[in-house]
Short mmCIF file of C-alpha atoms in Angstrom, two decimals:
data_model
loop_
_atom_site.label_atom_id
_atom_site.label_comp_id
_atom_site.label_asym_id
_atom_site.label_seq_id
_atom_site.Cartn_x
_atom_site.Cartn_y
_atom_site.Cartn_z
CA ARG A 1 44.15 -13.71 -3.74
CA MET A 2 45.92 -13.61 -0.38
CA LEU A 3 47.23 -17.05 0.49
CA ALA A 4 49.45 -16.71 3.56
CA VAL A 5 50.81 -14.26 6.09
CA ALA A 6 53.79 -14.76 8.38
CA ALA A 7 55.65 -12.62 10.87
CA ALA A 8 58.79 -11.08 9.36
CA GLY A 9 61.28 -11.34 12.20
CA GLY A 10 59.16 -9.22 14.52
CA ARG A 11 59.31 -6.27 12.14
CA GLY A 12 56.06 -6.75 10.24
CA ALA A 13 54.22 -9.22 8.04
CA THR A 14 55.18 -11.05 4.88
CA GLU A 15 52.14 -11.57 2.70
CA THR A 16 52.01 -14.12 -0.12
CA SER A 17 49.39 -13.73 -2.82
CA CYS A 18 48.60 -14.97 -6.29
CA GLY A 19 46.99 -13.02 -9.10
CA ARG A 20 46.77 -13.54 -12.84
CA GLY A 21 48.88 -16.64 -12.56
CA GLU A 22 51.76 -14.86 -10.82
CA TRP A 23 53.03 -15.17 -7.26
CA HIS A 24 53.73 -12.08 -5.21
CA CYS A 25 55.48 -11.60 -1.89
CA ALA A 26 55.63 -8.31 0.00
CA GLU A 27 56.27 -6.98 3.50
CA TYR A 28 53.93 -4.70 5.42
CA ASP A 29 53.63 -3.40 8.97
CA ALA A 30 50.43 -5.46 9.18
CA VAL A 31 47.90 -7.23 6.96
CA VAL A 32 44.10 -7.11 7.26
CA GLY A 33 42.30 -10.10 5.80
CA ALA A 34 38.80 -9.21 4.63
CA ASN A 35 38.70 -11.93 2.00
CA GLY A 36 35.52 -13.82 2.78
CA SER A 37 34.27 -16.85 4.67
CA ALA A 38 36.69 -19.24 2.96
CA SER A 39 39.69 -17.04 3.76
CA ALA A 40 42.96 -18.91 3.49
CA LEU A 41 44.40 -16.55 6.10
CA ARG A 42 42.33 -18.01 8.96
CA ALA A 43 44.76 -20.92 9.12
CA ALA A 44 47.47 -18.45 10.17
CA LEU A 45 45.48 -17.45 13.27
CA TYR A 46 42.81 -19.92 14.36
CA GLU A 47 42.75 -23.63 15.14
CA ASP A 48 39.39 -24.29 13.49
CA ALA A 49 40.75 -23.26 10.07
CA LEU A 50 43.42 -25.96 10.05
CA ALA A 51 40.82 -28.47 8.92
CA GLY A 52 39.89 -26.30 5.91
CA PRO A 53 36.75 -24.32 5.00
CA ALA A 54 34.56 -27.44 4.94
CA SER A 55 34.76 -27.59 8.74
CA ALA A 56 32.67 -24.40 8.92
CA PHE A 57 29.94 -25.62 6.53
CA THR A 58 26.51 -24.90 8.05
CA GLY A 59 24.49 -27.49 6.16
CA TYR A 60 22.96 -24.87 3.84
CA ALA A 61 23.79 -23.93 0.28
CA CYS A 62 22.29 -21.51 -2.21
CA ALA A 63 22.18 -20.57 -5.85
CA GLN A 64 22.68 -16.84 -6.31
CA GLY A 65 21.08 -15.46 -9.45
CA PHE A 66 20.81 -12.13 -11.22
CA VAL A 67 17.94 -10.76 -13.28
CA VAL A 68 18.99 -7.85 -15.49
CA ALA A 69 16.45 -5.14 -16.36
CA PRO A 70 13.66 -6.88 -14.39
CA GLU A 71 11.06 -4.33 -15.48
CA LYS A 72 11.34 -5.92 -18.94
CA SER A 73 12.56 -9.48 -18.37
CA ALA A 74 10.58 -10.23 -15.18
CA PRO A 75 7.81 -7.64 -14.74
CA ALA A 76 5.91 -9.68 -12.12
CA LEU A 77 9.04 -9.94 -9.99
CA HIS A 78 9.81 -6.27 -10.53
CA GLU A 79 6.36 -5.29 -9.30
CA LEU A 80 6.48 -7.70 -6.37
CA ALA A 81 9.88 -6.65 -5.05
CA GLY A 82 9.34 -2.98 -5.77
CA ALA A 83 12.47 -0.96 -5.06
CA GLY A 84 13.31 -3.00 -1.96
CA SER A 85 13.66 -6.64 -1.02
CA LEU A 86 11.56 -9.66 -0.12
CA MET A 87 11.83 -13.07 1.52
CA ALA A 88 9.71 -16.13 0.77
CA LEU A 89 9.55 -19.54 2.46
CA GLY A 90 8.24 -22.94 1.50
CA ASP A 91 9.11 -26.65 1.87
CA GLY A 92 12.47 -25.99 3.50
CA THR A 93 13.46 -23.52 0.78
CA VAL A 94 14.20 -19.85 1.42
CA VAL A 95 14.25 -17.23 -1.35
CA TRP A 96 15.69 -13.74 -0.88
CA ALA A 97 15.43 -11.17 -3.64
CA GLN A 98 16.48 -7.54 -3.68
CA HIS A 99 16.83 -4.71 -6.17
CA TYR A 100 20.19 -3.08 -6.55
CA ALA A 101 21.94 -0.96 -9.15
CA SER A 102 25.70 -0.59 -9.54
CA ASP A 103 24.96 2.54 -11.58
CA PRO A 104 21.73 4.37 -12.49
CA ALA A 105 21.51 2.67 -15.87
CA ASP A 106 22.11 -0.86 -14.52
CA HIS A 107 19.01 -2.16 -12.73
CA ARG A 108 19.12 -5.73 -11.46
CA VAL A 109 17.49 -8.07 -9.01
CA CYS A 110 19.88 -10.24 -7.06
CA PHE A 111 18.26 -13.31 -5.50
CA TYR A 112 19.22 -16.42 -3.53
CA ILE A 113 17.54 -19.82 -3.50
CA SER A 114 18.73 -21.46 -0.28
CA ARG A 115 18.20 -25.07 0.80
CA ALA A 116 19.54 -27.58 3.30
CA ALA A 117 22.54 -29.53 1.99
CA ALA A 118 24.12 -32.61 3.55
CA SER A 119 27.61 -31.67 2.35
CA PRO A 120 29.40 -28.86 0.48
CA SER A 121 28.90 -30.79 -2.78
CA ALA A 122 25.25 -31.72 -2.17
CA LEU A 123 23.65 -28.77 -3.99
CA ARG A 124 25.75 -29.34 -7.10
CA GLN A 125 24.81 -33.02 -7.06
CA GLU A 126 21.12 -32.15 -6.67
CA ILE A 127 21.34 -29.80 -9.65
CA GLU A 128 23.02 -32.45 -11.76
CA GLN A 129 20.23 -34.93 -10.95
CA VAL A 130 17.51 -32.48 -11.99
CA GLY A 131 19.12 -30.42 -14.72
CA GLY A 132 22.25 -32.26 -15.85
CA THR A 133 25.45 -30.28 -16.22
CA GLY A 134 26.42 -27.00 -17.83
CA ALA A 135 25.32 -23.40 -17.50
CA ARG A 136 21.65 -24.13 -18.19
CA ALA A 137 21.47 -26.88 -15.57
CA VAL A 138 20.97 -24.41 -12.72
CA HIS A 139 18.16 -22.71 -14.66
CA ARG A 140 16.37 -26.04 -15.03
CA TRP A 141 16.91 -26.88 -11.35
CA ALA A 142 15.67 -23.47 -10.16
CA ALA A 143 12.60 -23.69 -12.40
CA GLU A 144 11.82 -27.12 -10.96
CA VAL A 145 12.29 -26.01 -7.33
CA LEU A 146 10.02 -22.97 -7.79
CA ARG A 147 7.57 -24.58 -10.18
CA ASP A 148 4.56 -24.36 -7.82
CA TRP A 149 5.47 -21.01 -6.27
CA HIS A 150 3.98 -17.59 -6.98
CA PRO A 151 4.32 -16.75 -10.71
CA ALA A 152 6.83 -13.99 -9.92
CA PHE A 153 9.32 -16.56 -8.62
CA VAL A 154 8.78 -18.88 -11.57
CA GLU A 155 9.45 -15.90 -13.82
CA MET A 156 12.55 -15.07 -11.79
CA ALA A 157 14.00 -18.56 -12.23
CA HIS A 158 13.62 -18.41 -16.01
CA ALA A 159 14.76 -14.79 -16.40
CA ALA A 160 18.05 -15.12 -14.51
CA GLU A 161 21.01 -14.41 -16.78
CA TRP A 162 23.49 -16.33 -14.66
CA TYR A 163 23.85 -18.19 -11.38
CA VAL A 164 26.61 -18.68 -8.82
CA LEU A 165 26.54 -21.62 -6.38
CA ARG A 166 27.52 -20.77 -2.83
CA ASN A 167 27.87 -22.80 0.36
CA LEU A 168 26.99 -21.03 3.60
CA TYR A 169 29.70 -21.09 6.26
CA GLN A 170 29.72 -20.14 9.92
CA HIS A 171 32.88 -19.87 11.95
CA PRO A 172 32.99 -20.74 15.66
CA GLU A 173 31.54 -17.98 17.80
CA ARG A 174 34.60 -18.02 20.08
CA PRO A 175 37.53 -19.22 17.92
CA ARG A 176 40.73 -20.40 19.60
CA MET A 177 43.85 -18.59 18.45
CA LEU A 178 47.02 -20.55 17.70
CA GLU A 179 49.75 -19.79 20.24
CA SER A 180 52.19 -19.30 17.38
CA ALA A 181 49.93 -16.63 15.88
CA ARG A 182 49.74 -14.23 18.80
CA SER A 183 52.70 -12.22 17.50
CA THR A 184 51.60 -12.30 13.84
CA PRO A 185 50.63 -8.80 12.62
CA LEU A 186 47.48 -10.06 10.92
CA ALA A 187 43.85 -9.22 11.67
CA LEU A 188 40.74 -10.65 10.07
CA CYS A 189 37.57 -8.71 9.38
CA GLY A 190 34.06 -9.44 8.12
CA ASP A 191 33.22 -12.98 7.01
CA ALA A 192 36.87 -13.97 7.24
CA LEU A 193 36.57 -13.57 11.02
CA HIS A 194 32.92 -14.26 11.80
CA ALA A 195 31.07 -15.77 8.84
CA MET A 196 27.46 -16.45 9.76
CA VAL A 197 24.21 -17.56 8.17
CA PRO A 198 22.67 -14.53 6.41
CA PHE A 199 19.87 -12.97 8.43
CA GLN A 200 18.80 -9.32 8.62
CA GLY A 201 22.22 -8.15 7.41
CA ALA A 202 23.83 -9.02 10.76
CA GLY A 203 27.11 -10.25 9.28
CA ALA A 204 27.57 -7.19 7.07
CA ASN A 205 26.74 -4.75 9.85
CA VAL A 206 29.10 -6.40 12.31
CA GLY A 207 31.77 -6.44 9.60
CA ILE A 208 31.46 -2.68 9.08
CA GLU A 209 31.85 -2.13 12.81
CA GLY A 210 34.89 -4.41 12.74
CA ALA A 211 36.54 -2.33 10.04
CA ALA A 212 36.17 0.71 12.32
CA ASP A 213 37.70 -1.30 15.19
CA ILE A 214 40.76 -2.14 13.09
CA ALA A 215 41.14 1.46 11.91
CA ASP A 216 40.99 2.63 15.53
CA ALA A 217 43.57 0.01 16.53
CA ILE A 218 46.01 1.14 13.85
CA LEU A 219 45.60 4.78 14.86
CA GLU A 220 46.04 3.88 18.52
CA ALA A 221 49.26 2.02 17.78
CA ALA A 222 50.52 4.86 15.58
CA ARG A 223 50.11 7.29 18.48
CA SER A 224 52.12 5.11 20.85
CA ARG A 225 55.59 5.98 22.12
CA ALA A 226 57.10 3.00 20.31
CA PHE A 227 56.01 4.42 16.98
CA ALA A 228 57.46 7.78 17.92
CA ARG A 229 60.92 6.31 18.54
CA THR A 230 62.93 6.30 15.34
CA GLY A 231 64.38 2.94 14.37
CA ASP A 232 62.51 0.89 16.99
CA GLU A 233 60.96 -1.52 14.47
CA ARG A 234 60.37 -4.30 16.99
CA GLY A 235 58.64 -1.95 19.41
CA ARG A 236 56.43 -0.68 16.61
CA ALA A 237 55.48 -4.23 15.64
CA VAL A 238 54.64 -5.20 19.23
CA GLU A 239 52.42 -2.16 19.68
CA LEU A 240 50.61 -2.81 16.42
CA VAL A 241 50.05 -6.52 17.08
CA SER A 242 48.78 -5.80 20.58
CA ALA A 243 46.29 -3.27 19.22
CA LEU A 244 45.09 -5.66 16.50
CA ARG A 245 44.58 -8.50 19.00
CA ALA A 246 42.49 -6.21 21.19
CA ALA A 247 40.43 -5.15 18.17
CA GLU A 248 39.78 -8.78 17.24
CA GLU A 249 38.60 -9.54 20.76
CA ARG A 250 36.09 -6.72 20.51
CA MET A 251 34.91 -7.94 17.11
CA ILE A 252 34.48 -11.53 18.30
CA ALA A 253 32.61 -10.44 21.43
CA ARG A 254 30.27 -8.35 19.28
CA SER A 255 29.69 -10.97 16.59
CA ALA A 256 29.17 -14.03 18.84
CA PRO A 257 25.54 -13.33 19.85
CA GLU A 258 24.69 -12.24 16.29
CA ALA A 259 26.13 -15.47 14.90
CA ALA A 260 24.18 -17.59 17.38
CA GLU A 261 20.93 -15.81 16.53
CA SER A 262 21.57 -16.01 12.78
CA MET A 263 22.23 -19.74 12.96
CA ALA A 264 19.06 -20.34 14.98
CA CYS A 265 17.03 -18.26 12.54
CA GLY A 266 18.61 -20.07 9.60
CA LYS A 267 17.55 -23.44 11.03
CA TYR A 268 14.03 -22.17 11.61
CA LEU A 269 13.61 -20.57 8.19
CA HIS A 270 14.82 -23.72 6.40
CA SER A 271 12.56 -26.01 8.43
CA PRO A 272 9.21 -27.33 7.13
CA SER A 273 7.50 -25.65 10.08
CA ALA A 274 8.67 -22.17 9.09
CA THR A 275 5.49 -21.49 7.11
CA GLU A 276 3.36 -22.20 10.17
CA LEU A 277 4.16 -18.72 11.52
CA ASP A 278 5.09 -19.60 15.08
CA PRO A 279 4.38 -16.29 16.89
CA HIS A 280 6.82 -17.13 19.67
CA TYR A 281 9.88 -17.53 17.47
CA PHE A 282 10.28 -13.83 16.79
CA GLY A 283 8.86 -12.83 20.14
CA GLY A 284 5.38 -12.22 18.72
CA LYS A 285 6.52 -8.90 17.19
CA VAL A 286 5.66 -9.76 13.61
CA LEU A 287 2.40 -11.64 13.90
CA GLY A 288 0.21 -8.64 14.70
CA VAL A 289 1.55 -6.63 11.76
CA MET A 290 1.04 -9.55 9.37
CA SER A 291 -2.49 -10.24 10.58
CA ALA A 292 -3.46 -6.58 10.20
CA MET A 293 -2.11 -6.46 6.66
CA ARG A 294 -3.92 -9.65 5.69
CA GLU A 295 -7.22 -8.36 7.07
CA ALA A 296 -6.75 -5.10 5.18
CA GLU A 297 -5.86 -7.09 2.03
CA LEU A 298 -2.70 -5.09 1.46
CA TYR A 299 -0.56 -6.61 -1.25
CA ALA A 300 2.55 -5.59 -3.16
CA GLY A 301 1.94 -2.85 -5.68
CA THR A 302 -0.77 -0.97 -3.76
CA ASP A 303 -0.32 2.65 -2.73
CA LEU A 304 -1.17 1.79 0.89
CA LEU A 305 1.55 -0.81 1.32
CA TRP A 306 4.56 1.42 1.91
CA PRO A 307 3.22 3.48 4.85
CA VAL A 308 2.24 0.26 6.61
CA ILE A 309 5.65 -1.26 5.95
CA PHE A 310 7.48 1.77 7.30
CA ALA A 311 5.34 1.65 10.43
CA ALA A 312 5.96 -2.08 10.75
CA ALA A 313 9.71 -1.62 10.33
CA ALA A 314 9.74 0.89 13.16
CA ALA A 315 7.68 -1.41 15.37
CA VAL A 316 9.87 -4.43 14.73
CA ALA A 317 13.14 -2.43 15.03
CA GLY A 318 14.58 -3.50 11.77
CA GLY A 319 11.73 -5.61 10.53
CA VAL A 320 11.35 -9.30 9.81
CA PHE A 321 9.06 -9.64 6.85
CA TYR A 322 7.68 -12.99 5.85
CA CYS A 323 5.78 -14.47 2.96
CA CYS A 324 4.76 -17.99 2.15
CA ARG A 325 4.78 -19.40 -1.34
CA HIS A 326 1.00 -19.49 -1.80
CA ALA A 327 0.11 -16.10 -0.29
CA LEU A 328 2.53 -13.20 -0.46
CA PRO A 329 1.31 -10.54 1.95
CA LEU A 330 4.47 -8.75 3.05
CA PHE A 331 7.32 -7.19 1.19
CA CYS A 332 9.73 -4.38 1.97
#
């Protein structure tokens, strides 16, 4: 785990990390921190991180669960989710579930039960009140939360083999860099730079683009005259830091509107009014598709569902598919 990065006399970066109980210290031309929303490296660059990860807490937390071999352990969920993913809303709770396989023989459903939380410790305290403590406590809590939902979700809660509790963080859209950090050969990428409330894969997509930005910056610096001059270590470092700072500016400019939209969508989806299907919230793009599918009585598992979903995805430009806990009309 990377813990700290500091400039090494203008010649590169000294990175401190800890792994398997041992401390490590090494020097590099530069360090890229892609170590998640709670990255300890943010404090080396941005003012907001000085107060610790809790300062970026969004007010939402989730329990991430995994169902192994769902076709056997949770057949209703397996049929409902198909080979894709689904989202369900109800009473301020949001459930995401998606199929994935790390290898062809390892089929799983990964799901998230997300709720509003007053503090980073609130979800754990809620679980303790409902289910007590220990590994089975989250199972009891999840079963209680989803007790009146569609049977597939009740089945999912009981079939999960393990859970991980996660707080959702969102960094400032326009973070202020520490003056002392402008010469530090460190760049952040992904959630370490622009953590945001999950919605439509925006954070992951922006993170992938950011990785390309950093790669381009390193190549640009490597082609500079300073890098071509033998022995000019300081010139090399200046060129590299300048390129990384420019890359970060591009990443922040790109992620800011996505973060704002994700946060607004997160607030809406976790609100009690989310199941009322406000047609104006998503610009009215989804309502017509949903109404047509309801009138045609298209439900998960039918042969006619997939062509309609593909058409809907094209119409919505990425798709926002919704289901409420009592009627589950849309899944992709």
